[in-house]
Amino acid sequence: MEYLVYKVVRLLFLLLGLIPEPVAGKIASAIGGIWYRRDKRHREVAIKNMTTAFGKEMSEEEIRKLSRKAFDHIALVPFEMGRSLRWSWSDLKARFRIYGIFHLKAAHAKGKGVLVLTCHMGNWEFLPVSMGATGYQISAVYRPLDFKPMDRFILEMRERFGCRMYPTKKAVKGILDELSQGNAVGLLSDQNAPKPHQSVFVTMFGKTASANNGIAQLALTTGAPVIPYFVARDGRFVRGEFGPEIPLVNTGDFEADVRTNTQNFSYAMEKMVRKFPEQWFWVHNRWKTRPRDEAQG
């Protein structure tokens, strides 16, 4: 039964992928509009998040327009996923425009592997396939879905161009193995981190946020360079952009260095979001976990 459900899921995405791009865009916009109007909880989360990020730069009306675009953006993701199922290597290279690959090359040349800091920008399902198009061996860490047929479909889609995926609970050994071979490992680190032993508080868009401390710990213990990377829709193409290496602070005080580097990684992600602000995953409550000494609310 699980296999049959998986086949149905795959078929549904294939059918979505057959819809011409202009038509898919209009359908996604209609779905986004209905979702935006009906889903009060996520609408309010998105507006609250954007107000935190851009409240001093944008008017309330501008923030509402931006939040509406964010819903359209997310609604378009499944159509793009379905379309990408029919891509070959040549289709992949024709569709993507990768910028800053020299940053990946320079980091790779250090021979310690590369930690690729990324976030839920653009169609985040394109992160594994786009990094695979660089020609370097790429792996990434993911959280398995509870719905197993969908999890199987997503995993196959992410791995089909050579990216190796490691589930979060078993990721450390896989990451260390990849780094020891000089490979690159992609790590999403832009969401709320609720577990105290896995997080530190940093500033993101001027407000305290709980961030996962794993990348900083890995960088400090392995010496692997950290570079930022994101994907985003950019006209007819998907833009993949690597940024310069984020200098690692290593004073010998491990705990303090983890905080400092995690903060620097947060700044790097903020820069990514600012480039295509309507394409970040604003419906996630990024600032949910608060410091103990801060009043709730």
mmCIF file of C-alpha atoms in Angstrom:
data_model
loop_
_atom_site.group_PDB
_atom_site.id
_atom_site.type_symbol
_atom_site.label_atom_id
_atom_site.label_comp_id
_atom_site.label_asym_id
_atom_site.label_seq_id
_atom_site.Cartn_x
_atom_site.Cartn_y
_atom_site.Cartn_z
ATOM 1 C CA MET A 1 0.000 0.000 0.000
ATOM 2 C CA GLU A 2 2.824 2.427 0.872
ATOM 3 C CA TYR A 3 4.428 1.792 -2.527
ATOM 4 C CA LEU A 4 1.130 2.406 -4.315
ATOM 5 C CA VAL A 5 0.645 5.687 -2.466
ATOM 6 C CA TYR A 6 4.199 6.689 -3.432
ATOM 7 C CA LYS A 7 3.379 6.009 -7.106
ATOM 8 C CA VAL A 8 0.241 8.144 -6.830
ATOM 9 C CA VAL A 9 2.240 10.986 -5.246
ATOM 10 C CA ARG A 10 4.811 10.812 -8.027
ATOM 11 C CA LEU A 11 2.094 10.748 -10.695
ATOM 12 C CA LEU A 12 0.405 13.801 -9.215
ATOM 13 C CA PHE A 13 3.630 15.776 -9.328
ATOM 14 C CA LEU A 14 4.309 14.623 -12.889
ATOM 15 C CA LEU A 15 0.857 15.868 -13.897
ATOM 16 C CA LEU A 16 1.508 19.222 -12.242
ATOM 17 C CA GLY A 17 4.753 19.396 -14.193
ATOM 18 C CA LEU A 18 2.897 19.014 -17.504
ATOM 19 C CA ILE A 19 1.037 22.284 -17.005
ATOM 20 C CA PRO A 20 2.683 25.018 -19.148
ATOM 21 C CA GLU A 21 4.716 27.459 -17.081
ATOM 22 C CA PRO A 22 2.569 30.573 -17.750
ATOM 23 C CA VAL A 23 -0.594 28.651 -16.830
ATOM 24 C CA ALA A 24 1.063 27.139 -13.753
ATOM 25 C CA GLY A 25 2.051 30.632 -12.652
ATOM 26 C CA LYS A 26 -1.545 31.859 -12.887
ATOM 27 C CA ILE A 27 -2.887 28.817 -11.038
ATOM 28 C CA ALA A 28 -0.259 29.220 -8.313
ATOM 29 C CA SER A 29 -1.171 32.896 -7.947
ATOM 30 C CA ALA A 30 -4.844 31.973 -7.564
ATOM 31 C CA ILE A 31 -4.003 29.297 -4.996
ATOM 32 C CA GLY A 32 -1.713 31.728 -3.189
ATOM 33 C CA GLY A 33 -4.495 34.309 -3.039
ATOM 34 C CA ILE A 34 -7.027 31.875 -1.597
ATOM 35 C CA TRP A 35 -4.472 30.541 0.896
ATOM 36 C CA TYR A 36 -3.520 34.075 1.935
ATOM 37 C CA ARG A 37 -7.136 35.082 2.570
ATOM 38 C CA ARG A 38 -8.269 31.885 4.291
ATOM 39 C CA ASP A 39 -5.236 30.958 6.392
ATOM 40 C CA LYS A 40 -5.245 33.665 9.022
ATOM 41 C CA ARG A 41 -2.591 32.013 11.212
ATOM 42 C CA HIS A 42 0.095 31.753 8.538
ATOM 43 C CA ARG A 43 -0.822 35.145 7.095
ATOM 44 C CA GLU A 44 -0.304 36.775 10.469
ATOM 45 C CA VAL A 45 2.969 34.889 11.025
ATOM 46 C CA ALA A 46 4.279 36.085 7.651
ATOM 47 C CA ILE A 47 3.270 39.707 8.267
ATOM 48 C CA LYS A 48 4.707 39.652 11.784
ATOM 49 C CA ASN A 49 7.991 38.185 10.510
ATOM 50 C CA MET A 50 8.240 40.718 7.696
ATOM 51 C CA THR A 51 7.466 43.558 10.077
ATOM 52 C CA THR A 52 10.315 42.361 12.285
ATOM 53 C CA ALA A 53 12.629 42.268 9.271
ATOM 54 C CA PHE A 54 11.509 45.324 7.298
ATOM 55 C CA GLY A 55 9.302 47.379 9.628
ATOM 56 C CA LYS A 56 11.779 50.265 9.638
ATOM 57 C CA GLU A 57 12.223 50.160 5.856
ATOM 58 C CA MET A 58 8.725 49.469 4.515
ATOM 59 C CA SER A 59 5.214 50.739 5.147
ATOM 60 C CA GLU A 60 2.456 48.427 6.375
ATOM 61 C CA GLU A 61 1.006 48.363 2.862
ATOM 62 C CA GLU A 62 4.346 47.396 1.326
ATOM 63 C CA ILE A 63 4.757 44.599 3.865
ATOM 64 C CA ARG A 64 1.276 43.265 3.110
ATOM 65 C CA LYS A 65 2.008 43.247 -0.622
ATOM 66 C CA LEU A 66 5.295 41.460 0.003
ATOM 67 C CA SER A 67 3.597 38.879 2.233
ATOM 68 C CA ARG A 68 1.017 38.211 -0.492
ATOM 69 C CA LYS A 69 3.823 37.543 -2.988
ATOM 70 C CA ALA A 70 5.403 35.110 -0.545
ATOM 71 C CA PHE A 71 2.259 32.955 -0.616
ATOM 72 C CA ASP A 72 2.255 32.935 -4.432
ATOM 73 C CA HIS A 73 5.897 31.904 -4.348
ATOM 74 C CA ILE A 74 5.267 28.887 -2.101
ATOM 75 C CA ALA A 75 2.215 27.843 -4.136
ATOM 76 C CA LEU A 76 4.375 27.664 -7.266
ATOM 77 C CA VAL A 77 6.917 25.276 -5.696
ATOM 78 C CA PRO A 78 4.967 22.007 -6.348
ATOM 79 C CA PHE A 79 4.505 22.882 -10.034
ATOM 80 C CA GLU A 80 8.248 23.450 -10.380
ATOM 81 C CA MET A 81 9.015 20.210 -8.568
ATOM 82 C CA GLY A 82 6.798 18.306 -10.990
ATOM 83 C CA ARG A 83 8.357 19.971 -14.022
ATOM 84 C CA SER A 84 11.855 19.174 -12.796
ATOM 85 C CA LEU A 85 11.108 15.435 -12.697
ATOM 86 C CA ARG A 86 11.484 15.368 -16.488
ATOM 87 C CA TRP A 87 14.803 17.230 -16.534
ATOM 88 C CA SER A 88 17.964 15.676 -17.910
ATOM 89 C CA TRP A 89 21.506 16.894 -17.177
ATOM 90 C CA SER A 90 21.313 19.184 -20.207
ATOM 91 C CA ASP A 91 17.961 20.581 -19.032
ATOM 92 C CA LEU A 92 19.446 21.205 -15.599
ATOM 93 C CA LYS A 93 22.394 23.137 -17.012
ATOM 94 C CA ALA A 94 20.129 25.135 -19.330
ATOM 95 C CA ARG A 95 17.728 26.087 -16.573
ATOM 96 C CA PHE A 96 20.192 27.103 -13.835
ATOM 97 C CA ARG A 97 22.555 30.044 -13.680
ATOM 98 C CA ILE A 98 25.186 29.479 -10.991
ATOM 99 C CA TYR A 99 27.063 32.539 -9.712
ATOM 100 C CA GLY A 100 30.085 32.754 -7.442
ATOM 101 C CA ILE A 101 31.221 29.208 -8.120
ATOM 102 C CA PHE A 102 34.804 30.442 -7.683
ATOM 103 C CA HIS A 103 33.997 30.785 -3.977
ATOM 104 C CA LEU A 104 33.180 27.078 -3.847
ATOM 105 C CA LYS A 105 36.318 26.300 -5.831
ATOM 106 C CA ALA A 106 38.525 28.328 -3.477
ATOM 107 C CA ALA A 107 36.992 26.720 -0.395
ATOM 108 C CA HIS A 108 37.288 23.253 -1.912
ATOM 109 C CA ALA A 109 40.970 23.823 -2.678
ATOM 110 C CA LYS A 110 41.739 23.998 1.044
ATOM 111 C CA GLY A 111 41.282 20.233 1.185
ATOM 112 C CA LYS A 112 39.153 20.124 4.334
ATOM 113 C CA GLY A 113 35.795 19.762 2.674
ATOM 114 C CA VAL A 114 33.260 22.581 2.542
ATOM 115 C CA LEU A 115 30.273 23.407 4.747
ATOM 116 C CA VAL A 116 27.631 25.087 2.593
ATOM 117 C CA LEU A 117 25.336 27.315 4.658
ATOM 118 C CA THR A 118 21.936 27.625 3.047
ATOM 119 C CA CYS A 119 18.321 28.515 3.754
ATOM 120 C CA HIS A 120 14.721 28.078 2.597
ATOM 121 C CA MET A 121 15.013 30.532 -0.274
ATOM 122 C CA GLY A 122 13.438 30.168 -3.684
ATOM 123 C CA ASN A 123 12.455 26.592 -4.434
ATOM 124 C CA TRP A 124 14.579 24.985 -1.718
ATOM 125 C CA GLU A 125 14.008 21.575 -3.324
ATOM 126 C CA PHE A 126 16.351 22.780 -6.060
ATOM 127 C CA LEU A 127 19.243 23.160 -3.616
ATOM 128 C CA PRO A 128 20.552 19.566 -4.043
ATOM 129 C CA VAL A 129 20.148 19.425 -7.824
ATOM 130 C CA SER A 130 21.618 22.878 -8.399
ATOM 131 C CA MET A 131 24.667 22.169 -6.244
ATOM 132 C CA GLY A 132 25.072 18.920 -8.153
ATOM 133 C CA ALA A 133 25.315 20.971 -11.344
ATOM 134 C CA THR A 134 28.545 22.551 -10.072
ATOM 135 C CA GLY A 135 30.509 19.413 -10.835
ATOM 136 C CA TYR A 136 31.583 18.918 -7.216
ATOM 137 C CA GLN A 137 30.413 16.032 -5.075
ATOM 138 C CA ILE A 138 27.679 17.413 -2.861
ATOM 139 C CA SER A 139 25.784 15.966 0.067
ATOM 140 C CA ALA A 140 23.137 17.462 2.326
ATOM 141 C CA VAL A 141 21.302 16.868 5.572
ATOM 142 C CA TYR A 142 17.520 16.526 5.677
ATOM 143 C CA ARG A 143 14.742 15.824 8.157
ATOM 144 C CA PRO A 144 12.713 12.765 7.023
ATOM 145 C CA LEU A 145 8.989 13.299 6.598
ATOM 146 C CA ASP A 146 6.539 11.338 8.718
ATOM 147 C CA PHE A 147 4.483 10.521 5.608
ATOM 148 C CA LYS A 148 6.724 7.818 4.149
ATOM 149 C CA PRO A 149 5.455 7.800 0.529
ATOM 150 C CA MET A 150 6.113 11.547 0.275
ATOM 151 C CA ASP A 151 9.454 11.132 2.025
ATOM 152 C CA ARG A 152 10.513 8.531 -0.541
ATOM 153 C CA PHE A 153 9.478 10.761 -3.423
ATOM 154 C CA ILE A 154 11.286 13.815 -2.050
ATOM 155 C CA LEU A 155 14.443 11.836 -1.293
ATOM 156 C CA GLU A 156 14.597 10.374 -4.792
ATOM 157 C CA MET A 157 14.084 13.801 -6.321
ATOM 158 C CA ARG A 158 16.905 15.305 -4.283
ATOM 159 C CA GLU A 159 19.378 12.511 -5.006
ATOM 160 C CA ARG A 160 18.805 11.986 -8.723
ATOM 161 C CA PHE A 161 21.657 14.250 -9.856
ATOM 162 C CA GLY A 162 24.210 12.765 -7.476
ATOM 163 C CA CYS A 163 23.616 14.574 -4.187
ATOM 164 C CA ARG A 164 23.917 12.239 -1.202
ATOM 165 C CA MET A 165 21.340 12.861 1.517
ATOM 166 C CA TYR A 166 21.782 12.138 5.239
ATOM 167 C CA PRO A 167 18.852 12.075 7.711
ATOM 168 C CA THR A 168 19.339 14.428 10.653
ATOM 169 C CA LYS A 169 19.508 11.756 13.354
ATOM 170 C CA LYS A 170 22.366 9.947 11.605
ATOM 171 C CA ALA A 171 23.983 12.934 9.940
ATOM 172 C CA VAL A 172 27.151 13.581 11.974
ATOM 173 C CA LYS A 173 29.065 10.505 10.813
ATOM 174 C CA GLY A 174 28.021 11.117 7.215
ATOM 175 C CA ILE A 175 29.068 14.764 7.373
ATOM 176 C CA LEU A 176 32.473 13.923 8.831
ATOM 177 C CA ASP A 177 33.012 11.220 6.203
ATOM 178 C CA GLU A 178 32.138 13.648 3.400
ATOM 179 C CA LEU A 179 34.403 16.370 4.772
ATOM 180 C CA SER A 180 37.286 13.910 5.203
ATOM 181 C CA GLN A 181 36.987 13.145 1.484
ATOM 182 C CA GLY A 182 37.087 16.852 0.651
ATOM 183 C CA ASN A 183 33.435 17.006 -0.377
ATOM 184 C CA ALA A 184 30.853 19.720 0.231
ATOM 185 C CA VAL A 185 27.935 19.358 2.646
ATOM 186 C CA GLY A 186 24.834 21.560 2.456
ATOM 187 C CA LEU A 187 23.138 22.495 5.719
ATOM 188 C CA LEU A 188 19.885 24.430 6.163
ATOM 189 C CA SER A 189 20.115 26.676 9.198
ATOM 190 C CA ASP A 190 17.513 29.426 8.942
ATOM 191 C CA GLN A 191 14.681 28.076 11.071
ATOM 192 C CA ASN A 192 13.834 28.323 14.747
ATOM 193 C CA ALA A 193 15.936 25.990 16.923
ATOM 194 C CA PRO A 194 13.868 25.035 19.988
ATOM 195 C CA LYS A 195 16.286 22.642 21.734
ATOM 196 C CA PRO A 196 18.652 24.501 24.112
ATOM 197 C CA HIS A 197 21.523 22.018 23.746
ATOM 198 C CA GLN A 198 21.497 22.446 19.967
ATOM 199 C CA SER A 199 21.132 26.198 19.769
ATOM 200 C CA VAL A 200 22.414 29.625 20.694
ATOM 201 C CA PHE A 201 20.690 32.994 20.591
ATOM 202 C CA VAL A 202 21.755 35.342 17.813
ATOM 203 C CA THR A 203 20.395 38.464 16.181
ATOM 204 C CA MET A 204 18.571 38.176 12.867
ATOM 205 C CA PHE A 205 17.015 41.263 11.303
ATOM 206 C CA GLY A 206 17.631 43.095 14.556
ATOM 207 C CA LYS A 207 15.699 40.666 16.774
ATOM 208 C CA THR A 208 16.985 37.853 18.978
ATOM 209 C CA ALA A 209 16.446 34.430 17.401
ATOM 210 C CA SER A 210 17.345 30.885 18.404
ATOM 211 C CA ALA A 211 19.714 29.370 15.843
ATOM 212 C CA ASN A 212 21.145 25.893 15.419
ATOM 213 C CA ASN A 213 24.771 25.794 16.566
ATOM 214 C CA GLY A 214 25.766 22.671 14.614
ATOM 215 C CA ILE A 215 27.507 24.338 11.678
ATOM 216 C CA ALA A 216 29.720 26.432 13.958
ATOM 217 C CA GLN A 217 30.657 23.344 15.972
ATOM 218 C CA LEU A 218 31.500 21.402 12.819
ATOM 219 C CA ALA A 219 33.559 24.258 11.391
ATOM 220 C CA LEU A 220 35.530 24.707 14.617
ATOM 221 C CA THR A 221 36.249 20.998 15.073
ATOM 222 C CA THR A 222 37.074 20.159 11.434
ATOM 223 C CA GLY A 223 38.493 23.425 10.100
ATOM 224 C CA ALA A 224 36.206 23.153 7.072
ATOM 225 C CA PRO A 225 35.477 26.526 5.444
ATOM 226 C CA VAL A 226 31.880 27.789 5.441
ATOM 227 C CA ILE A 227 30.350 29.470 2.401
ATOM 228 C CA PRO A 228 26.753 30.661 1.914
ATOM 229 C CA TYR A 229 24.543 29.498 -0.952
ATOM 230 C CA PHE A 230 20.945 30.056 -2.020
ATOM 231 C CA VAL A 231 18.654 29.483 -4.987
ATOM 232 C CA ALA A 232 15.930 31.828 -6.224
ATOM 233 C CA ARG A 233 13.746 32.399 -9.251
ATOM 234 C CA ASP A 234 15.370 35.020 -11.420
ATOM 235 C CA GLY A 235 13.334 35.670 -14.543
ATOM 236 C CA ARG A 236 13.268 32.557 -16.752
ATOM 237 C CA PHE A 237 16.093 30.916 -14.828
ATOM 238 C CA VAL A 238 16.842 29.574 -11.396
ATOM 239 C CA ARG A 239 19.671 31.516 -9.848
ATOM 240 C CA GLY A 240 22.126 29.662 -7.638
ATOM 241 C CA GLU A 241 24.549 31.976 -5.841
ATOM 242 C CA PHE A 242 27.582 31.146 -3.718
ATOM 243 C CA GLY A 243 28.949 33.847 -1.460
ATOM 244 C CA PRO A 244 32.490 34.371 -0.183
ATOM 245 C CA GLU A 245 33.821 32.240 2.652
ATOM 246 C CA ILE A 246 32.642 33.426 6.051
ATOM 247 C CA PRO A 247 35.835 33.923 8.130
ATOM 248 C CA LEU A 248 35.867 31.543 11.080
ATOM 249 C CA VAL A 249 36.519 33.067 14.505
ATOM 250 C CA ASN A 250 38.619 30.679 16.598
ATOM 251 C CA THR A 251 39.967 32.203 19.804
ATOM 252 C CA GLY A 252 40.226 28.934 21.700
ATOM 253 C CA ASP A 253 37.105 29.622 23.763
ATOM 254 C CA PHE A 254 34.880 27.013 22.106
ATOM 255 C CA GLU A 255 31.566 28.096 23.606
ATOM 256 C CA ALA A 256 32.113 31.773 22.847
ATOM 257 C CA ASP A 257 33.368 30.974 19.359
ATOM 258 C CA VAL A 258 30.271 28.899 18.625
ATOM 259 C CA ARG A 259 28.098 31.915 19.515
ATOM 260 C CA THR A 260 30.197 34.346 17.505
ATOM 261 C CA ASN A 261 30.327 32.196 14.387
ATOM 262 C CA THR A 262 26.650 31.290 14.539
ATOM 263 C CA GLN A 263 25.929 35.031 14.685
ATOM 264 C CA ASN A 264 28.085 35.618 11.627
ATOM 265 C CA PHE A 265 26.240 32.835 9.811
ATOM 266 C CA SER A 266 22.951 34.508 10.726
ATOM 267 C CA TYR A 267 24.158 37.776 9.190
ATOM 268 C CA ALA A 268 25.065 35.876 6.008
ATOM 269 C CA MET A 269 21.571 34.371 5.784
ATOM 270 C CA GLU A 270 20.022 37.772 6.318
ATOM 271 C CA LYS A 271 21.956 39.025 3.297
ATOM 272 C CA MET A 272 20.616 36.123 1.242
ATOM 273 C CA VAL A 273 17.020 36.875 2.198
ATOM 274 C CA ARG A 274 17.359 40.564 1.352
ATOM 275 C CA LYS A 275 18.270 39.759 -2.265
ATOM 276 C CA PHE A 276 14.929 38.072 -3.013
ATOM 277 C CA PRO A 277 12.756 38.890 0.038
ATOM 278 C CA GLU A 278 9.486 37.523 -1.357
ATOM 279 C CA GLN A 279 11.104 34.099 -1.796
ATOM 280 C CA TRP A 280 12.015 33.243 1.790
ATOM 281 C CA PHE A 281 9.811 30.903 3.857
ATOM 282 C CA TRP A 282 8.104 33.628 5.872
ATOM 283 C CA VAL A 283 5.236 31.432 7.085
ATOM 284 C CA HIS A 284 7.613 29.727 9.532
ATOM 285 C CA ASN A 285 7.720 31.343 13.009
ATOM 286 C CA ARG A 286 11.436 32.128 12.930
ATOM 287 C CA TRP A 287 11.455 34.073 16.198
ATOM 288 C CA LYS A 288 9.278 31.679 18.224
ATOM 289 C CA THR A 289 11.801 30.537 20.865
ATOM 290 C CA ARG A 290 12.656 33.356 23.249
ATOM 291 C CA PRO A 291 15.406 33.792 25.844
ATOM 292 C CA ARG A 292 14.386 32.860 29.388
ATOM 293 C CA ASP A 293 14.846 36.412 30.668
ATOM 294 C CA GLU A 294 12.617 37.887 27.974
ATOM 295 C CA ALA A 295 8.899 38.323 28.494
ATOM 296 C CA GLN A 296 6.797 36.145 26.210
ATOM 297 C CA GLY A 297 4.722 37.724 23.514
#
